Amino acid sequence: MTQTTGAAGAAGDPPYLRIVATIRRRIADGELAPGDRVPSTRQIAAEWGVALATATKALTTLRLEGLVEARPRIGTVVAGSTPAAPARRRPSPATDAEPELTLDRIVRAAVEIADAEGLAALSMRGVAARLGVAPMSTYRYVPSKEELVLLMADAAYGEESPADAADATAEDWRARVEVGARTLWRIYRKHPWLARIGSLTRPLLVPNLMVHGEWTLGALDGHGLDPTALFDIHVLLYSHVHGLAAHLELEADAEATTGQSEDQWMDSRAPVLRELVDSGRFPTFAKLVGSFEDGYDLRLDTLFELGLRALLDGLTPVVEGPGRSRGPGPAPV
C-alpha cells in the first residue's frame, strides 16, 4: 500500500519526489543521523508501493543533493555532513538536456547499484534513473538486463589481472597459482554479486574472466599433467575461490532482508544453539563450542587462505611427483 506523505511532499508531485521529501525530512529532523542506513531500493519499493526504478530514482536524487552516499556492501547511508536541501525543481524534458549516454556509463552505473544494493536490486529502469535518462534510453546500448549483467561481470573481472601483481613473474607454479587465486578473491571481495553469476556446470564465458583462467592454466601447464587432470585442478582451485565468495553476497542479502548483522542473527539463535549443546547428542560439537571464549568468529578471509594452502599442499605431489598423469584422484588399487 502506498505510504501517505502528507506535508512531506505535494500531492501532485511524482512518487519519487514524495519519497525524497519524506527521507529528506527524516534526515533534517535527526531521525536519520550521519552514517545511518536509509531504506534500500527494495525497502522503499515495499514501503511506498512503487517500482524498483522509482525507488532508485529517489535515492539517486538524494545522492545528487549530497544528503546520502552509497557505501559498497553497506548500502546507502546518510552523508557525513548534510547540506541544506535545495529548492525542489520538477524535471522538464523540454528544457533539461539528457546527459550524454555511453555503454561504459551504463555498465559503471549498474555495477555501482549491484555493489551497494545487491544484484537483485538491479533493473534497466533503475540504471536509467541513476543516470538521469529516459527509461528506454539504455536499451539502445544494451538489449536486456541479462546482457547488461554479462558486461558488468566482464568489467569487474577486468579491474585486476594477476599479471599486474608484484610477484607475478615468479616461475614457481605454486606462487603463480597463489597470485591468481588472491587476485580473484580481491575482486569478489569488491564485487560480491559476481559469485551469483555463473557456476561450475554453466561457466561464465566472458573475456576478462578467461584472463584469470588462462593465468592458472599457464601456471599448471608444462608439468606433465594430462589435459583432463590439468583442467580438473584448474576447476577445483576456481571452485574454492568462487564457493567461498558466494557467501559474501548471501550474507549481504540476509542482512538487508532481516535487518540483522551476522552477530545479531547468531545472538538471536542462542537458545536454539544452547538446546543443541545441552542435548548430549553432539559431544564433540558441544566441547568445541564450550571452548570458545567469545564464540566462534567465522572469517572468510582466513578460510580462503587456509583452504588455498591445503589445496596446494595436496596438489603439490600431483603436479610435481610421479604418477601425476593420473590426476588428483586416488591411484587405482
Short mmCIF file of C-alpha atoms in Angstrom, two decimals:
data_model
loop_
_atom_site.label_atom_id
_atom_site.label_comp_id
_atom_site.label_asym_id
_atom_site.label_seq_id
_atom_site.Cartn_x
_atom_site.Cartn_y
_atom_site.Cartn_z
CA MET A 1 0.00 0.00 0.00
CA THR A 2 1.37 3.42 -0.95
CA GLN A 3 2.52 5.46 2.03
CA THR A 4 0.81 8.80 2.63
CA THR A 5 3.46 11.51 2.80
CA GLY A 6 1.29 14.43 3.85
CA ALA A 7 3.28 17.61 4.23
CA ALA A 8 6.45 15.83 3.20
CA GLY A 9 5.51 16.12 -0.44
CA ALA A 10 2.90 17.80 -2.56
CA ALA A 11 0.09 15.60 -3.76
CA GLY A 12 0.81 16.39 -7.38
CA ASP A 13 4.50 15.50 -7.20
CA PRO A 14 5.78 12.35 -8.91
CA PRO A 15 6.09 9.42 -6.46
CA TYR A 16 9.89 9.61 -6.36
CA LEU A 17 9.78 13.26 -5.23
CA ARG A 18 7.36 12.43 -2.41
CA ILE A 19 9.75 9.68 -1.28
CA VAL A 20 12.67 12.12 -1.47
CA ALA A 21 10.76 14.68 0.59
CA THR A 22 9.96 12.14 3.31
CA ILE A 23 13.52 10.86 3.64
CA ARG A 24 14.86 14.42 3.47
CA ARG A 25 12.58 15.35 6.38
CA ARG A 26 13.75 12.32 8.39
CA ILE A 27 17.34 13.46 7.93
CA ALA A 28 16.56 17.08 8.80
CA ASP A 29 14.69 16.01 11.96
CA GLY A 30 17.59 13.85 13.12
CA GLU A 31 15.60 10.65 12.81
CA LEU A 32 18.33 9.52 10.41
CA ALA A 33 21.80 10.61 11.56
CA PRO A 34 25.03 10.72 9.51
CA GLY A 35 26.17 7.18 8.82
CA ASP A 36 22.72 5.67 9.39
CA ARG A 37 21.41 3.45 6.63
CA VAL A 38 18.50 4.84 4.69
CA PRO A 39 15.90 2.48 3.24
CA SER A 40 17.24 0.38 0.38
CA THR A 41 15.60 0.32 -3.03
CA ARG A 42 13.78 -2.87 -2.09
CA GLN A 43 12.60 -1.42 1.20
CA ILE A 44 11.41 1.77 -0.48
CA ALA A 45 9.59 -0.22 -3.15
CA ALA A 46 7.79 -2.25 -0.49
CA GLU A 47 7.05 0.67 1.86
CA TRP A 48 5.75 3.07 -0.77
CA GLY A 49 4.36 0.51 -3.19
CA VAL A 50 6.48 1.72 -6.11
CA ALA A 51 8.69 0.06 -8.70
CA LEU A 52 12.39 -0.50 -8.05
CA ALA A 53 13.22 2.06 -10.73
CA THR A 54 11.23 4.71 -8.86
CA ALA A 55 12.99 3.79 -5.63
CA THR A 56 16.37 4.03 -7.37
CA LYS A 57 15.47 7.44 -8.79
CA ALA A 58 14.58 8.68 -5.30
CA LEU A 59 17.90 7.54 -3.84
CA THR A 60 19.77 8.99 -6.81
CA THR A 61 18.10 12.36 -6.25
CA LEU A 62 19.11 12.33 -2.59
CA ARG A 63 22.64 11.36 -3.56
CA LEU A 64 22.89 14.22 -6.07
CA GLU A 65 21.69 16.59 -3.35
CA GLY A 66 24.57 15.41 -1.16
CA LEU A 67 22.26 14.04 1.53
CA VAL A 68 23.19 10.38 1.15
CA GLU A 69 26.07 8.33 -0.20
CA ALA A 70 26.41 4.73 -1.36
CA ARG A 71 28.86 2.51 0.50
CA PRO A 72 29.64 -0.90 -1.04
CA ARG A 73 28.09 -3.84 0.85
CA ILE A 74 26.64 -1.46 3.43
CA GLY A 75 24.08 0.28 1.27
CA THR A 76 23.03 3.89 1.10
CA VAL A 77 23.72 5.91 4.24
CA VAL A 78 23.23 9.50 5.37
CA ALA A 79 26.22 11.56 4.29
CA GLY A 80 28.69 12.77 6.92
CA SER A 81 27.52 16.35 6.67
CA THR A 82 24.09 17.08 5.31
CA PRO A 83 23.73 20.30 3.33
CA ALA A 84 20.53 22.24 3.37
CA ALA A 85 18.04 20.73 0.98
CA PRO A 86 17.90 22.66 -2.28
CA ALA A 87 14.65 24.03 -3.60
CA ARG A 88 12.75 21.26 -5.36
CA ARG A 89 12.66 21.58 -9.10
CA ARG A 90 10.43 19.45 -11.25
CA PRO A 91 12.27 17.95 -14.19
CA SER A 92 11.39 19.49 -17.52
CA PRO A 93 12.10 17.26 -20.51
CA ALA A 94 11.65 20.28 -22.76
CA THR A 95 14.43 22.29 -21.13
CA ASP A 96 16.72 19.73 -19.48
CA ALA A 97 19.23 18.21 -21.88
CA GLU A 98 19.71 14.48 -21.45
CA PRO A 99 23.28 13.67 -20.30
CA GLU A 100 25.49 12.01 -22.88
CA LEU A 101 24.90 8.30 -22.61
CA THR A 102 27.54 5.68 -23.33
CA LEU A 103 27.78 1.94 -22.82
CA ASP A 104 30.59 2.48 -20.32
CA ARG A 105 28.43 4.83 -18.20
CA ILE A 106 25.59 2.32 -18.22
CA VAL A 107 27.83 -0.54 -17.11
CA ARG A 108 29.52 1.54 -14.39
CA ALA A 109 26.16 2.71 -13.03
CA ALA A 110 24.88 -0.87 -12.98
CA VAL A 111 27.99 -2.05 -11.11
CA GLU A 112 27.52 0.73 -8.55
CA ILE A 113 23.92 -0.37 -7.94
CA ALA A 114 24.91 -4.03 -7.57
CA ASP A 115 27.83 -3.16 -5.26
CA ALA A 116 25.64 -1.07 -2.96
CA GLU A 117 22.29 -2.91 -3.09
CA GLY A 118 22.98 -6.37 -4.48
CA LEU A 119 22.21 -7.91 -7.85
CA ALA A 120 18.53 -8.36 -7.01
CA ALA A 121 18.10 -4.57 -6.90
CA LEU A 122 19.40 -4.14 -10.44
CA SER A 123 16.99 -3.25 -13.24
CA MET A 124 17.31 -1.50 -16.56
CA ARG A 125 14.89 1.20 -15.39
CA GLY A 126 16.89 1.62 -12.19
CA VAL A 127 20.09 2.16 -14.15
CA ALA A 128 18.34 4.74 -16.31
CA ALA A 129 17.05 6.50 -13.20
CA ARG A 130 20.53 6.58 -11.70
CA LEU A 131 21.89 8.14 -14.88
CA GLY A 132 19.01 10.60 -15.14
CA VAL A 133 17.94 9.46 -18.61
CA ALA A 134 14.70 8.22 -20.10
CA PRO A 135 13.86 4.62 -19.09
CA MET A 136 14.14 3.27 -22.62
CA SER A 137 17.43 5.04 -23.42
CA THR A 138 19.60 2.26 -22.04
CA TYR A 139 18.06 -0.28 -24.40
CA ARG A 140 19.73 1.47 -27.33
CA TYR A 141 23.05 0.23 -25.92
CA VAL A 142 22.13 -2.98 -24.08
CA PRO A 143 19.22 -5.15 -25.27
CA SER A 144 18.42 -6.76 -21.90
CA LYS A 145 19.30 -7.00 -18.24
CA GLU A 146 20.90 -10.39 -18.87
CA GLU A 147 23.28 -8.86 -21.40
CA LEU A 148 24.00 -5.99 -19.01
CA VAL A 149 24.96 -8.43 -16.23
CA LEU A 150 27.45 -10.12 -18.56
CA LEU A 151 29.00 -6.76 -19.40
CA MET A 152 29.15 -5.88 -15.69
CA ALA A 153 30.90 -9.16 -14.89
CA ASP A 154 33.42 -8.68 -17.69
CA ALA A 155 34.17 -5.15 -16.47
CA ALA A 156 34.57 -6.28 -12.86
CA TYR A 157 36.90 -9.17 -13.71
CA GLY A 158 38.93 -6.77 -15.82
CA GLU A 159 39.67 -4.43 -12.92
CA GLU A 160 42.63 -6.55 -11.81
CA SER A 161 44.88 -9.02 -13.58
CA PRO A 162 47.26 -11.49 -11.90
CA ALA A 163 49.90 -10.32 -14.36
CA ASP A 164 49.83 -6.94 -12.59
CA ALA A 165 50.86 -8.43 -9.22
CA ALA A 166 54.34 -7.61 -7.97
CA ASP A 167 55.48 -11.26 -7.87
CA ALA A 168 53.58 -12.31 -10.98
CA THR A 169 56.83 -13.09 -12.80
CA ALA A 170 57.68 -15.91 -10.40
CA GLU A 171 58.43 -19.12 -12.27
CA ASP A 172 57.22 -21.42 -9.48
CA TRP A 173 53.79 -22.81 -10.42
CA ARG A 174 52.53 -22.65 -6.85
CA ALA A 175 53.45 -18.99 -6.39
CA ARG A 176 51.73 -18.14 -9.66
CA VAL A 177 48.57 -20.04 -8.68
CA GLU A 178 48.52 -18.17 -5.36
CA VAL A 179 48.77 -14.84 -7.18
CA GLY A 180 45.87 -15.80 -9.42
CA ALA A 181 43.65 -17.03 -6.57
CA ARG A 182 44.26 -13.97 -4.39
CA THR A 183 43.60 -11.62 -7.31
CA LEU A 184 40.23 -13.28 -7.89
CA TRP A 185 39.41 -13.18 -4.18
CA ARG A 186 40.05 -9.43 -4.06
CA ILE A 187 37.72 -8.92 -7.00
CA TYR A 188 34.97 -10.97 -5.34
CA ARG A 189 35.52 -9.04 -2.12
CA LYS A 190 34.95 -5.81 -4.01
CA HIS A 191 32.00 -7.12 -6.05
CA PRO A 192 30.33 -9.94 -4.06
CA TRP A 193 27.44 -10.19 -6.55
CA LEU A 194 29.88 -11.72 -9.05
CA ALA A 195 29.70 -15.04 -7.24
CA ARG A 196 25.98 -15.20 -8.03
CA ILE A 197 26.66 -15.28 -11.76
CA GLY A 198 27.66 -18.48 -13.49
CA SER A 199 28.51 -21.85 -12.00
CA LEU A 200 30.96 -24.68 -12.49
CA THR A 201 28.48 -26.56 -14.66
CA ARG A 202 27.44 -23.48 -16.67
CA PRO A 203 30.56 -21.32 -16.68
CA LEU A 204 30.58 -17.63 -17.39
CA LEU A 205 32.28 -17.14 -20.75
CA VAL A 206 33.49 -13.54 -20.72
CA PRO A 207 36.96 -12.46 -21.89
CA ASN A 208 38.22 -10.93 -18.66
CA LEU A 209 37.37 -14.00 -16.59
CA MET A 210 39.18 -16.05 -19.21
CA VAL A 211 42.27 -13.93 -18.47
CA HIS A 212 42.25 -15.27 -14.91
CA GLY A 213 41.66 -18.83 -16.09
CA GLU A 214 44.48 -18.57 -18.63
CA TRP A 215 46.84 -17.45 -15.86
CA THR A 216 46.14 -20.53 -13.73
CA LEU A 217 46.22 -22.92 -16.67
CA GLY A 218 49.53 -21.42 -17.76
CA ALA A 219 50.95 -21.90 -14.26
CA LEU A 220 49.99 -25.58 -14.27
CA ASP A 221 50.98 -26.31 -17.86
CA GLY A 222 54.32 -27.92 -18.63
CA HIS A 223 54.39 -30.26 -15.61
CA GLY A 224 53.44 -33.48 -17.35
CA LEU A 225 49.75 -33.42 -16.40
CA ASP A 226 47.37 -34.86 -18.93
CA PRO A 227 44.81 -32.32 -20.23
CA THR A 228 41.91 -33.63 -18.15
CA ALA A 229 43.89 -33.64 -14.91
CA LEU A 230 45.22 -30.15 -15.58
CA PHE A 231 41.77 -28.75 -16.23
CA ASP A 232 40.30 -30.58 -13.22
CA ILE A 233 42.87 -28.89 -10.97
CA HIS A 234 42.09 -25.53 -12.51
CA VAL A 235 38.34 -26.00 -11.87
CA LEU A 236 38.99 -27.19 -8.32
CA LEU A 237 41.07 -24.11 -7.50
CA TYR A 238 38.48 -21.79 -9.03
CA SER A 239 35.65 -23.50 -7.13
CA HIS A 240 37.43 -22.81 -3.83
CA VAL A 241 37.51 -19.07 -4.51
CA HIS A 242 34.06 -18.88 -6.09
CA GLY A 243 32.42 -21.13 -3.47
CA LEU A 244 33.58 -19.04 -0.52
CA ALA A 245 32.80 -15.79 -2.31
CA ALA A 246 29.16 -16.84 -2.75
CA HIS A 247 28.69 -16.37 0.99
CA LEU A 248 29.67 -12.70 0.78
CA GLU A 249 26.55 -11.87 -1.23
CA LEU A 250 24.34 -14.33 0.67
CA GLU A 251 25.21 -12.63 3.96
CA ALA A 252 24.66 -9.16 2.48
CA ASP A 253 21.23 -10.24 1.20
CA ALA A 254 20.33 -11.79 4.54
CA GLU A 255 21.32 -8.65 6.43
CA ALA A 256 19.31 -6.46 4.06
CA THR A 257 16.26 -8.73 4.41
CA THR A 258 16.35 -9.27 8.18
CA GLY A 259 17.97 -6.00 9.30
CA GLN A 260 20.30 -8.08 11.50
CA SER A 261 24.07 -8.37 11.23
CA GLU A 262 25.68 -11.81 11.33
CA ASP A 263 26.48 -11.39 15.04
CA GLN A 264 22.96 -10.16 15.84
CA TRP A 265 21.44 -13.12 13.99
CA MET A 266 23.63 -15.57 15.90
CA ASP A 267 22.72 -13.89 19.20
CA SER A 268 19.03 -14.31 18.36
CA ARG A 269 19.64 -18.04 17.84
CA ALA A 270 21.42 -18.51 21.17
CA PRO A 271 18.55 -20.51 22.76
CA VAL A 272 18.49 -22.94 19.83
CA LEU A 273 22.26 -23.35 19.98
CA ARG A 274 22.13 -23.93 23.73
CA GLU A 275 19.47 -26.59 23.28
CA LEU A 276 21.64 -28.43 20.75
CA VAL A 277 24.70 -28.21 23.02
CA ASP A 278 22.80 -29.42 26.08
CA SER A 279 21.08 -32.28 24.29
CA GLY A 280 24.09 -34.55 24.67
CA ARG A 281 23.69 -35.80 21.11
CA PHE A 282 26.66 -33.87 19.74
CA PRO A 283 29.51 -34.19 22.28
CA THR A 284 32.36 -33.03 20.01
CA PHE A 285 30.39 -30.02 18.84
CA ALA A 286 29.46 -29.17 22.44
CA LYS A 287 33.09 -29.47 23.55
CA LEU A 288 34.31 -27.16 20.82
CA VAL A 289 31.58 -24.58 21.34
CA GLY A 290 32.29 -24.58 25.05
CA SER A 291 35.99 -23.99 24.44
CA PHE A 292 35.47 -20.69 22.58
CA GLU A 293 35.96 -17.79 24.97
CA ASP A 294 33.98 -15.29 22.90
CA GLY A 295 32.26 -17.59 20.44
CA TYR A 296 33.47 -18.73 17.05
CA ASP A 297 34.34 -15.93 14.64
CA LEU A 298 33.69 -17.01 11.04
CA ARG A 299 36.36 -15.25 8.97
CA LEU A 300 36.03 -15.85 5.25
CA ASP A 301 39.45 -14.35 4.51
CA THR A 302 41.07 -16.80 6.92
CA LEU A 303 39.14 -19.73 5.45
CA PHE A 304 40.19 -18.67 1.97
CA GLU A 305 43.89 -18.73 2.92
CA LEU A 306 43.54 -21.97 4.89
CA GLY A 307 41.75 -23.71 2.03
CA LEU A 308 44.15 -22.42 -0.60
CA ARG A 309 47.16 -23.63 1.36
CA ALA A 310 45.58 -27.04 1.98
CA LEU A 311 44.66 -27.42 -1.69
CA LEU A 312 48.14 -26.52 -2.88
CA ASP A 313 49.80 -28.78 -0.31
CA GLY A 314 47.67 -31.67 -1.52
CA LEU A 315 48.19 -30.88 -5.19
CA THR A 316 51.95 -30.45 -4.99
CA PRO A 317 52.78 -34.18 -5.30
CA VAL A 318 50.21 -34.46 -8.09
CA VAL A 319 51.76 -31.62 -10.09
CA GLU A 320 55.39 -32.39 -9.28
CA GLY A 321 55.57 -36.06 -8.36
CA PRO A 322 55.46 -39.46 -10.07
CA GLY A 323 52.12 -40.69 -11.33
CA ARG A 324 50.89 -37.17 -11.96
CA SER A 325 49.18 -38.22 -15.19
CA ARG A 326 46.52 -39.95 -13.07
CA GLY A 327 45.29 -36.56 -11.88
CA PRO A 328 44.36 -35.53 -8.34
CA GLY A 329 42.12 -38.53 -7.62
CA PRO A 330 43.28 -41.66 -5.73
CA ALA A 331 45.51 -44.06 -7.60
CA PRO A 332 43.83 -47.24 -8.85
CA VAL A 333 44.15 -50.18 -6.49
#
